[in-house]
Amino acid sequence: MKSTAPKKQPEIVRRKLLECCAQLLIAHGVSGLPLHAVAQAAGVTKGGLLHHFPSKRHLIEAVYEDLLKVLDAEIDHAMNQDPIAFGRYTRAYLGTVFLPCKPANEQLWAALASSTLTDSELRARWAEWNNARLQRHQDTDSHPSLMIVRYAADGAWLDNLFTQDCPPSPEDRSNLYTALIKMTQEPGQ
Protein backbone atom coordinates (compact mmCIF):
# COMPACT_ATOMS: atom_id res chain seq x y z
CA MET A 1 0.00 0.00 0.00
CA LYS A 2 1.40 3.34 -1.06
CA SER A 3 1.52 6.15 1.50
CA THR A 4 -0.38 9.32 0.63
CA ALA A 5 1.25 11.37 3.41
CA PRO A 6 3.36 14.23 2.07
CA LYS A 7 7.11 13.68 2.19
CA LYS A 8 8.89 15.62 4.88
CA GLN A 9 11.34 18.12 3.57
CA PRO A 10 13.62 18.94 6.52
CA GLU A 11 15.96 21.25 4.58
CA ILE A 12 13.07 23.33 3.29
CA VAL A 13 11.58 23.55 6.80
CA ARG A 14 14.98 24.44 8.26
CA ARG A 15 15.51 27.18 5.66
CA LYS A 16 12.03 28.58 6.29
CA LEU A 17 12.71 28.67 10.05
CA LEU A 18 15.98 30.56 9.46
CA GLU A 19 14.29 33.07 7.16
CA CYS A 20 11.42 33.67 9.58
CA CYS A 21 13.82 33.97 12.49
CA ALA A 22 15.86 36.54 10.58
CA GLN A 23 12.76 38.65 9.93
CA LEU A 24 11.71 38.47 13.57
CA LEU A 25 15.24 39.33 14.74
CA ILE A 26 14.99 42.51 12.69
CA ALA A 27 11.68 43.35 14.32
CA HIS A 28 12.38 42.27 17.91
CA GLY A 29 16.15 41.91 18.35
CA VAL A 30 17.80 38.91 19.96
CA SER A 31 16.49 39.46 23.46
CA GLY A 32 12.89 39.87 22.28
CA LEU A 33 12.82 36.96 19.84
CA PRO A 34 9.75 34.80 20.58
CA LEU A 35 10.28 31.18 19.47
CA HIS A 36 6.56 30.53 19.15
CA ALA A 37 6.36 33.42 16.67
CA VAL A 38 9.20 31.94 14.59
CA ALA A 39 7.42 28.59 14.50
CA GLN A 40 4.09 30.20 13.65
CA ALA A 41 5.61 32.32 10.86
CA ALA A 42 7.29 29.24 9.39
CA GLY A 43 4.08 27.22 9.59
CA VAL A 44 5.42 24.59 12.00
CA THR A 45 4.79 23.73 15.62
CA LYS A 46 7.15 24.88 18.33
CA GLY A 47 8.09 21.20 18.69
CA GLY A 48 8.94 21.14 14.99
CA LEU A 49 11.15 24.18 15.45
CA LEU A 50 12.88 22.56 18.44
CA HIS A 51 13.44 19.42 16.37
CA HIS A 52 15.62 21.46 14.00
CA PHE A 53 17.04 23.88 16.57
CA PRO A 54 17.06 22.56 20.17
CA SER A 55 17.12 26.07 21.64
CA LYS A 56 16.79 29.75 20.85
CA ARG A 57 20.60 29.94 21.08
CA HIS A 58 21.01 27.27 18.36
CA LEU A 59 18.56 29.08 16.11
CA ILE A 60 20.28 32.45 16.50
CA GLU A 61 23.69 30.88 15.93
CA ALA A 62 22.39 29.27 12.72
CA VAL A 63 21.13 32.64 11.47
CA TYR A 64 24.53 34.15 12.34
CA GLU A 65 26.29 31.36 10.43
CA ASP A 66 24.08 32.05 7.42
CA LEU A 67 25.07 35.72 7.50
CA LEU A 68 28.75 34.79 7.69
CA LYS A 69 28.31 32.53 4.65
CA VAL A 70 26.77 35.43 2.72
CA LEU A 71 29.66 37.67 3.81
CA ASP A 72 32.19 35.00 2.76
CA ALA A 73 30.56 34.66 -0.66
CA GLU A 74 30.56 38.43 -1.22
CA ILE A 75 34.20 38.74 -0.18
CA ASP A 76 35.26 35.75 -2.30
CA HIS A 77 33.42 37.18 -5.32
CA ALA A 78 35.17 40.55 -4.90
CA MET A 79 38.55 38.85 -4.49
CA ASN A 80 38.03 36.87 -7.70
CA GLN A 81 37.57 40.19 -9.55
CA ASP A 82 40.82 41.71 -8.19
CA PRO A 83 44.00 40.90 -10.16
CA ILE A 84 46.42 42.45 -7.61
CA ALA A 85 47.55 40.07 -4.86
CA PHE A 86 48.78 42.60 -2.27
CA GLY A 87 45.80 43.68 -0.16
CA ARG A 88 43.26 41.69 -2.19
CA TYR A 89 41.39 40.41 0.86
CA THR A 90 41.42 43.83 2.53
CA ARG A 91 40.04 45.54 -0.59
CA ALA A 92 37.33 42.88 -0.86
CA TYR A 93 36.46 43.25 2.82
CA LEU A 94 36.42 47.04 2.52
CA GLY A 95 34.24 46.95 -0.58
CA THR A 96 31.87 44.49 1.00
CA VAL A 97 31.26 46.58 4.10
CA PHE A 98 31.12 49.89 2.20
CA LEU A 99 28.90 48.80 -0.65
CA PRO A 100 25.21 48.96 0.08
CA CYS A 101 23.90 45.51 0.90
CA LYS A 102 20.35 44.26 0.77
CA PRO A 103 18.38 46.27 3.33
CA ALA A 104 17.21 43.06 5.05
CA ASN A 105 20.81 41.88 5.52
CA GLU A 106 21.82 45.30 6.82
CA GLN A 107 18.95 45.30 9.32
CA LEU A 108 19.75 41.74 10.37
CA TRP A 109 23.42 42.62 10.86
CA ALA A 110 22.33 45.57 12.98
CA ALA A 111 20.18 43.31 15.15
CA LEU A 112 22.96 40.76 15.57
CA ALA A 113 25.87 43.21 15.81
CA SER A 114 24.65 44.70 19.05
CA SER A 115 24.33 41.19 20.48
CA THR A 116 27.78 40.27 19.20
CA LEU A 117 29.21 43.10 21.28
CA THR A 118 27.70 41.71 24.47
CA ASP A 119 27.38 37.96 23.77
CA SER A 120 30.66 36.13 24.34
CA GLU A 121 29.70 33.15 22.14
CA LEU A 122 28.73 35.26 19.13
CA ARG A 123 31.81 37.43 19.70
CA ALA A 124 33.98 34.29 19.76
CA ARG A 125 32.37 33.07 16.51
CA TRP A 126 33.07 36.43 14.84
CA ALA A 127 36.69 36.30 16.05
CA GLU A 128 37.02 32.74 14.77
CA TRP A 129 35.67 33.73 11.35
CA ASN A 130 37.85 36.83 11.19
CA ASN A 131 41.02 35.04 12.34
CA ALA A 132 40.48 32.24 9.82
CA ARG A 133 40.17 34.77 6.98
CA LEU A 134 43.26 36.65 8.14
CA GLN A 135 45.24 33.40 8.45
CA ARG A 136 44.15 32.34 4.97
CA HIS A 137 45.34 35.66 3.51
CA GLN A 138 48.38 36.35 5.69
CA ASP A 139 50.80 36.28 2.73
CA THR A 140 49.01 39.15 0.99
CA ASP A 141 47.21 41.04 3.77
CA SER A 142 49.35 41.14 6.91
CA HIS A 143 50.95 44.57 6.35
CA PRO A 144 50.08 47.08 9.13
CA SER A 145 48.55 49.54 6.64
CA LEU A 146 46.07 46.84 5.63
CA MET A 147 45.20 46.18 9.26
CA ILE A 148 44.46 49.89 9.67
CA VAL A 149 42.15 49.78 6.64
CA ARG A 150 40.24 46.78 8.03
CA TYR A 151 39.86 48.49 11.42
CA ALA A 152 38.58 51.62 9.66
CA ALA A 153 36.18 49.47 7.62
CA ASP A 154 34.85 47.87 10.82
CA GLY A 155 34.37 51.29 12.39
CA ALA A 156 32.59 52.65 9.33
CA TRP A 157 30.40 49.54 9.16
CA LEU A 158 29.38 49.85 12.82
CA ASP A 159 28.81 53.57 12.39
CA ASN A 160 26.54 52.84 9.43
CA LEU A 161 24.59 50.24 11.42
CA PHE A 162 24.12 52.33 14.53
CA THR A 163 23.76 55.88 13.17
CA GLN A 164 21.31 55.37 10.34
CA ASP A 165 19.40 58.50 11.40
CA CYS A 166 22.29 60.82 10.48
CA PRO A 167 24.70 58.94 8.21
CA PRO A 168 27.69 60.60 6.59
CA SER A 169 26.97 62.13 3.22
CA PRO A 170 27.50 59.91 0.18
CA GLU A 171 30.34 62.25 -0.83
CA ASP A 172 32.08 61.88 2.55
CA ARG A 173 31.62 58.11 2.44
CA SER A 174 33.00 57.97 -1.10
CA ASN A 175 36.01 60.10 -0.14
CA LEU A 176 36.71 57.84 2.85
CA TYR A 177 36.41 54.74 0.68
CA THR A 178 38.83 56.21 -1.90
CA ALA A 179 41.36 57.15 0.80
CA LEU A 180 41.19 53.68 2.34
CA ILE A 181 41.56 51.97 -1.04
CA LYS A 182 44.73 54.01 -1.65
CA MET A 183 46.08 52.65 1.63
CA THR A 184 45.77 49.11 0.24
CA GLN A 185 48.39 49.74 -2.43
CA GLU A 186 51.70 48.07 -1.93
CA PRO A 187 54.09 50.24 0.14
CA GLY A 188 56.49 52.19 -2.04
CA GLN A 189 54.09 52.51 -4.97
PDB file of C-alpha atoms in Angstrom:
ATOM      1  CA  MET A   1       0.000   0.000   0.000  1.00  0.00           C
ATOM      2  CA  LYS A   2       1.399   3.345  -1.062  1.00  0.00           C
ATOM      3  CA  SER A   3       1.523   6.146   1.502  1.00  0.00           C
ATOM      4  CA  THR A   4      -0.377   9.316   0.625  1.00  0.00           C
ATOM      5  CA  ALA A   5       1.248  11.368   3.409  1.00  0.00           C
ATOM      6  CA  PRO A   6       3.362  14.231   2.074  1.00  0.00           C
ATOM      7  CA  LYS A   7       7.106  13.679   2.190  1.00  0.00           C
ATOM      8  CA  LYS A   8       8.885  15.617   4.877  1.00  0.00           C
ATOM      9  CA  GLN A   9      11.345  18.125   3.566  1.00  0.00           C
ATOM     10  CA  PRO A  10      13.624  18.940   6.517  1.00  0.00           C
ATOM     11  CA  GLU A  11      15.960  21.250   4.582  1.00  0.00           C
ATOM     12  CA  ILE A  12      13.067  23.330   3.293  1.00  0.00           C
ATOM     13  CA  VAL A  13      11.577  23.546   6.799  1.00  0.00           C
ATOM     14  CA  ARG A  14      14.983  24.439   8.263  1.00  0.00           C
ATOM     15  CA  ARG A  15      15.514  27.178   5.657  1.00  0.00           C
ATOM     16  CA  LYS A  16      12.029  28.582   6.287  1.00  0.00           C
ATOM     17  CA  LEU A  17      12.712  28.667  10.047  1.00  0.00           C
ATOM     18  CA  LEU A  18      15.978  30.558   9.456  1.00  0.00           C
ATOM     19  CA  GLU A  19      14.288  33.072   7.159  1.00  0.00           C
ATOM     20  CA  CYS A  20      11.415  33.672   9.581  1.00  0.00           C
ATOM     21  CA  CYS A  21      13.824  33.970  12.492  1.00  0.00           C
ATOM     22  CA  ALA A  22      15.863  36.545  10.578  1.00  0.00           C
ATOM     23  CA  GLN A  23      12.756  38.648   9.929  1.00  0.00           C
ATOM     24  CA  LEU A  24      11.710  38.469  13.568  1.00  0.00           C
ATOM     25  CA  LEU A  25      15.236  39.329  14.745  1.00  0.00           C
ATOM     26  CA  ILE A  26      14.993  42.507  12.691  1.00  0.00           C
ATOM     27  CA  ALA A  27      11.681  43.352  14.320  1.00  0.00           C
ATOM     28  CA  HIS A  28      12.385  42.272  17.912  1.00  0.00           C
ATOM     29  CA  GLY A  29      16.153  41.907  18.349  1.00  0.00           C
ATOM     30  CA  VAL A  30      17.805  38.909  19.958  1.00  0.00           C
ATOM     31  CA  SER A  31      16.490  39.459  23.459  1.00  0.00           C
ATOM     32  CA  GLY A  32      12.886  39.871  22.279  1.00  0.00           C
ATOM     33  CA  LEU A  33      12.817  36.956  19.835  1.00  0.00           C
ATOM     34  CA  PRO A  34       9.747  34.804  20.579  1.00  0.00           C
ATOM     35  CA  LEU A  35      10.279  31.180  19.468  1.00  0.00           C
ATOM     36  CA  HIS A  36       6.560  30.532  19.153  1.00  0.00           C
ATOM     37  CA  ALA A  37       6.357  33.419  16.668  1.00  0.00           C
ATOM     38  CA  VAL A  38       9.204  31.942  14.594  1.00  0.00           C
ATOM     39  CA  ALA A  39       7.424  28.587  14.505  1.00  0.00           C
ATOM     40  CA  GLN A  40       4.089  30.200  13.647  1.00  0.00           C
ATOM     41  CA  ALA A  41       5.611  32.324  10.858  1.00  0.00           C
ATOM     42  CA  ALA A  42       7.291  29.238   9.391  1.00  0.00           C
ATOM     43  CA  GLY A  43       4.080  27.216   9.588  1.00  0.00           C
ATOM     44  CA  VAL A  44       5.420  24.590  11.999  1.00  0.00           C
ATOM     45  CA  THR A  45       4.789  23.728  15.617  1.00  0.00           C
ATOM     46  CA  LYS A  46       7.151  24.881  18.329  1.00  0.00           C
ATOM     47  CA  GLY A  47       8.090  21.202  18.690  1.00  0.00           C
ATOM     48  CA  GLY A  48       8.943  21.141  14.986  1.00  0.00           C
ATOM     49  CA  LEU A  49      11.153  24.182  15.451  1.00  0.00           C
ATOM     50  CA  LEU A  50      12.877  22.559  18.441  1.00  0.00           C
ATOM     51  CA  HIS A  51      13.436  19.416  16.368  1.00  0.00           C
ATOM     52  CA  HIS A  52      15.615  21.463  14.000  1.00  0.00           C
ATOM     53  CA  PHE A  53      17.044  23.876  16.572  1.00  0.00           C
ATOM     54  CA  PRO A  54      17.063  22.558  20.168  1.00  0.00           C
ATOM     55  CA  SER A  55      17.116  26.068  21.635  1.00  0.00           C
ATOM     56  CA  LYS A  56      16.792  29.751  20.849  1.00  0.00           C
ATOM     57  CA  ARG A  57      20.596  29.939  21.081  1.00  0.00           C
ATOM     58  CA  HIS A  58      21.008  27.273  18.363  1.00  0.00           C
ATOM     59  CA  LEU A  59      18.556  29.085  16.107  1.00  0.00           C
ATOM     60  CA  ILE A  60      20.277  32.452  16.502  1.00  0.00           C
ATOM     61  CA  GLU A  61      23.694  30.883  15.927  1.00  0.00           C
ATOM     62  CA  ALA A  62      22.392  29.268  12.724  1.00  0.00           C
ATOM     63  CA  VAL A  63      21.130  32.636  11.466  1.00  0.00           C
ATOM     64  CA  TYR A  64      24.528  34.151  12.343  1.00  0.00           C
ATOM     65  CA  GLU A  65      26.290  31.359  10.432  1.00  0.00           C
ATOM     66  CA  ASP A  66      24.083  32.049   7.417  1.00  0.00           C
ATOM     67  CA  LEU A  67      25.069  35.722   7.496  1.00  0.00           C
ATOM     68  CA  LEU A  68      28.749  34.787   7.688  1.00  0.00           C
ATOM     69  CA  LYS A  69      28.311  32.526   4.648  1.00  0.00           C
ATOM     70  CA  VAL A  70      26.774  35.433   2.717  1.00  0.00           C
ATOM     71  CA  LEU A  71      29.661  37.674   3.807  1.00  0.00           C
ATOM     72  CA  ASP A  72      32.186  34.999   2.760  1.00  0.00           C
ATOM     73  CA  ALA A  73      30.563  34.656  -0.658  1.00  0.00           C
ATOM     74  CA  GLU A  74      30.558  38.434  -1.218  1.00  0.00           C
ATOM     75  CA  ILE A  75      34.203  38.736  -0.184  1.00  0.00           C
ATOM     76  CA  ASP A  76      35.262  35.755  -2.303  1.00  0.00           C
ATOM     77  CA  HIS A  77      33.418  37.181  -5.317  1.00  0.00           C
ATOM     78  CA  ALA A  78      35.171  40.548  -4.903  1.00  0.00           C
ATOM     79  CA  MET A  79      38.549  38.847  -4.486  1.00  0.00           C
ATOM     80  CA  ASN A  80      38.025  36.875  -7.702  1.00  0.00           C
ATOM     81  CA  GLN A  81      37.566  40.189  -9.549  1.00  0.00           C
ATOM     82  CA  ASP A  82      40.819  41.709  -8.194  1.00  0.00           C
ATOM     83  CA  PRO A  83      44.003  40.895 -10.161  1.00  0.00           C
ATOM     84  CA  ILE A  84      46.417  42.455  -7.611  1.00  0.00           C
ATOM     85  CA  ALA A  85      47.546  40.071  -4.865  1.00  0.00           C
ATOM     86  CA  PHE A  86      48.782  42.598  -2.271  1.00  0.00           C
ATOM     87  CA  GLY A  87      45.805  43.679  -0.161  1.00  0.00           C
ATOM     88  CA  ARG A  88      43.255  41.692  -2.185  1.00  0.00           C
ATOM     89  CA  TYR A  89      41.387  40.411   0.865  1.00  0.00           C
ATOM     90  CA  THR A  90      41.424  43.833   2.532  1.00  0.00           C
ATOM     91  CA  ARG A  91      40.043  45.537  -0.585  1.00  0.00           C
ATOM     92  CA  ALA A  92      37.335  42.884  -0.861  1.00  0.00           C
ATOM     93  CA  TYR A  93      36.458  43.254   2.823  1.00  0.00           C
ATOM     94  CA  LEU A  94      36.416  47.040   2.520  1.00  0.00           C
ATOM     95  CA  GLY A  95      34.242  46.952  -0.584  1.00  0.00           C
ATOM     96  CA  THR A  96      31.867  44.486   1.003  1.00  0.00           C
ATOM     97  CA  VAL A  97      31.263  46.577   4.103  1.00  0.00           C
ATOM     98  CA  PHE A  98      31.124  49.892   2.202  1.00  0.00           C
ATOM     99  CA  LEU A  99      28.897  48.796  -0.653  1.00  0.00           C
ATOM    100  CA  PRO A 100      25.207  48.963   0.085  1.00  0.00           C
ATOM    101  CA  CYS A 101      23.905  45.506   0.902  1.00  0.00           C
ATOM    102  CA  LYS A 102      20.352  44.263   0.773  1.00  0.00           C
ATOM    103  CA  PRO A 103      18.380  46.270   3.335  1.00  0.00           C
ATOM    104  CA  ALA A 104      17.215  43.057   5.053  1.00  0.00           C
ATOM    105  CA  ASN A 105      20.814  41.882   5.520  1.00  0.00           C
ATOM    106  CA  GLU A 106      21.821  45.297   6.818  1.00  0.00           C
ATOM    107  CA  GLN A 107      18.955  45.299   9.318  1.00  0.00           C
ATOM    108  CA  LEU A 108      19.753  41.744  10.372  1.00  0.00           C
ATOM    109  CA  TRP A 109      23.424  42.619  10.860  1.00  0.00           C
ATOM    110  CA  ALA A 110      22.331  45.572  12.979  1.00  0.00           C
ATOM    111  CA  ALA A 111      20.181  43.309  15.149  1.00  0.00           C
ATOM    112  CA  LEU A 112      22.958  40.758  15.570  1.00  0.00           C
ATOM    113  CA  ALA A 113      25.872  43.208  15.811  1.00  0.00           C
ATOM    114  CA  SER A 114      24.650  44.705  19.052  1.00  0.00           C
ATOM    115  CA  SER A 115      24.331  41.187  20.476  1.00  0.00           C
ATOM    116  CA  THR A 116      27.778  40.273  19.197  1.00  0.00           C
ATOM    117  CA  LEU A 117      29.210  43.105  21.277  1.00  0.00           C
ATOM    118  CA  THR A 118      27.700  41.705  24.472  1.00  0.00           C
ATOM    119  CA  ASP A 119      27.382  37.964  23.766  1.00  0.00           C
ATOM    120  CA  SER A 120      30.660  36.126  24.336  1.00  0.00           C
ATOM    121  CA  GLU A 121      29.700  33.153  22.143  1.00  0.00           C
ATOM    122  CA  LEU A 122      28.733  35.264  19.135  1.00  0.00           C
ATOM    123  CA  ARG A 123      31.814  37.428  19.702  1.00  0.00           C
ATOM    124  CA  ALA A 124      33.984  34.287  19.757  1.00  0.00           C
ATOM    125  CA  ARG A 125      32.370  33.070  16.512  1.00  0.00           C
ATOM    126  CA  TRP A 126      33.070  36.430  14.845  1.00  0.00           C
ATOM    127  CA  ALA A 127      36.688  36.304  16.053  1.00  0.00           C
ATOM    128  CA  GLU A 128      37.023  32.739  14.768  1.00  0.00           C
ATOM    129  CA  TRP A 129      35.668  33.730  11.352  1.00  0.00           C
ATOM    130  CA  ASN A 130      37.847  36.833  11.186  1.00  0.00           C
ATOM    131  CA  ASN A 131      41.016  35.041  12.336  1.00  0.00           C
ATOM    132  CA  ALA A 132      40.479  32.242   9.815  1.00  0.00           C
ATOM    133  CA  ARG A 133      40.173  34.772   6.983  1.00  0.00           C
ATOM    134  CA  LEU A 134      43.263  36.654   8.141  1.00  0.00           C
ATOM    135  CA  GLN A 135      45.236  33.400   8.453  1.00  0.00           C
ATOM    136  CA  ARG A 136      44.153  32.339   4.970  1.00  0.00           C
ATOM    137  CA  HIS A 137      45.344  35.663   3.508  1.00  0.00           C
ATOM    138  CA  GLN A 138      48.380  36.352   5.691  1.00  0.00           C
ATOM    139  CA  ASP A 139      50.796  36.276   2.735  1.00  0.00           C
ATOM    140  CA  THR A 140      49.007  39.150   0.993  1.00  0.00           C
ATOM    141  CA  ASP A 141      47.210  41.044   3.773  1.00  0.00           C
ATOM    142  CA  SER A 142      49.355  41.140   6.907  1.00  0.00           C
ATOM    143  CA  HIS A 143      50.946  44.566   6.346  1.00  0.00           C
ATOM    144  CA  PRO A 144      50.084  47.082   9.127  1.00  0.00           C
ATOM    145  CA  SER A 145      48.547  49.537   6.645  1.00  0.00           C
ATOM    146  CA  LEU A 146      46.070  46.844   5.631  1.00  0.00           C
ATOM    147  CA  MET A 147      45.195  46.176   9.257  1.00  0.00           C
ATOM    148  CA  ILE A 148      44.457  49.889   9.672  1.00  0.00           C
ATOM    149  CA  VAL A 149      42.148  49.782   6.645  1.00  0.00           C
ATOM    150  CA  ARG A 150      40.241  46.777   8.029  1.00  0.00           C
ATOM    151  CA  TYR A 151      39.862  48.492  11.415  1.00  0.00           C
ATOM    152  CA  ALA A 152      38.580  51.617   9.663  1.00  0.00           C
ATOM    153  CA  ALA A 153      36.175  49.471   7.620  1.00  0.00           C
ATOM    154  CA  ASP A 154      34.850  47.868  10.815  1.00  0.00           C
ATOM    155  CA  GLY A 155      34.374  51.292  12.392  1.00  0.00           C
ATOM    156  CA  ALA A 156      32.586  52.652   9.330  1.00  0.00           C
ATOM    157  CA  TRP A 157      30.398  49.540   9.162  1.00  0.00           C
ATOM    158  CA  LEU A 158      29.384  49.854  12.821  1.00  0.00           C
ATOM    159  CA  ASP A 159      28.809  53.574  12.391  1.00  0.00           C
ATOM    160  CA  ASN A 160      26.543  52.837   9.434  1.00  0.00           C
ATOM    161  CA  LEU A 161      24.589  50.241  11.418  1.00  0.00           C
ATOM    162  CA  PHE A 162      24.115  52.328  14.525  1.00  0.00           C
ATOM    163  CA  THR A 163      23.755  55.884  13.171  1.00  0.00           C
ATOM    164  CA  GLN A 164      21.311  55.372  10.339  1.00  0.00           C
ATOM    165  CA  ASP A 165      19.400  58.496  11.396  1.00  0.00           C
ATOM    166  CA  CYS A 166      22.286  60.817  10.478  1.00  0.00           C
ATOM    167  CA  PRO A 167      24.699  58.937   8.210  1.00  0.00           C
ATOM    168  CA  PRO A 168      27.691  60.600   6.590  1.00  0.00           C
ATOM    169  CA  SER A 169      26.967  62.134   3.225  1.00  0.00           C
ATOM    170  CA  PRO A 170      27.499  59.911   0.178  1.00  0.00           C
ATOM    171  CA  GLU A 171      30.342  62.246  -0.832  1.00  0.00           C
ATOM    172  CA  ASP A 172      32.077  61.882   2.555  1.00  0.00           C
ATOM    173  CA  ARG A 173      31.618  58.113   2.442  1.00  0.00           C
ATOM    174  CA  SER A 174      33.004  57.969  -1.103  1.00  0.00           C
ATOM    175  CA  ASN A 175      36.007  60.098  -0.135  1.00  0.00           C
ATOM    176  CA  LEU A 176      36.706  57.841   2.846  1.00  0.00           C
ATOM    177  CA  TYR A 177      36.413  54.737   0.676  1.00  0.00           C
ATOM    178  CA  THR A 178      38.829  56.208  -1.897  1.00  0.00           C
ATOM    179  CA  ALA A 179      41.359  57.146   0.803  1.00  0.00           C
ATOM    180  CA  LEU A 180      41.189  53.682   2.340  1.00  0.00           C
ATOM    181  CA  ILE A 181      41.555  51.970  -1.043  1.00  0.00           C
ATOM    182  CA  LYS A 182      44.728  54.009  -1.646  1.00  0.00           C
ATOM    183  CA  MET A 183      46.077  52.646   1.628  1.00  0.00           C
ATOM    184  CA  THR A 184      45.769  49.105   0.242  1.00  0.00           C
ATOM    185  CA  GLN A 185      48.387  49.739  -2.429  1.00  0.00           C
ATOM    186  CA  GLU A 186      51.699  48.072  -1.925  1.00  0.00           C
ATOM    187  CA  PRO A 187      54.085  50.240   0.142  1.00  0.00           C
ATOM    188  CA  GLY A 188      56.488  52.190  -2.044  1.00  0.00           C
ATOM    189  CA  GLN A 189      54.089  52.511  -4.970  1.00  0.00           C
TER     190      GLN A 189
END
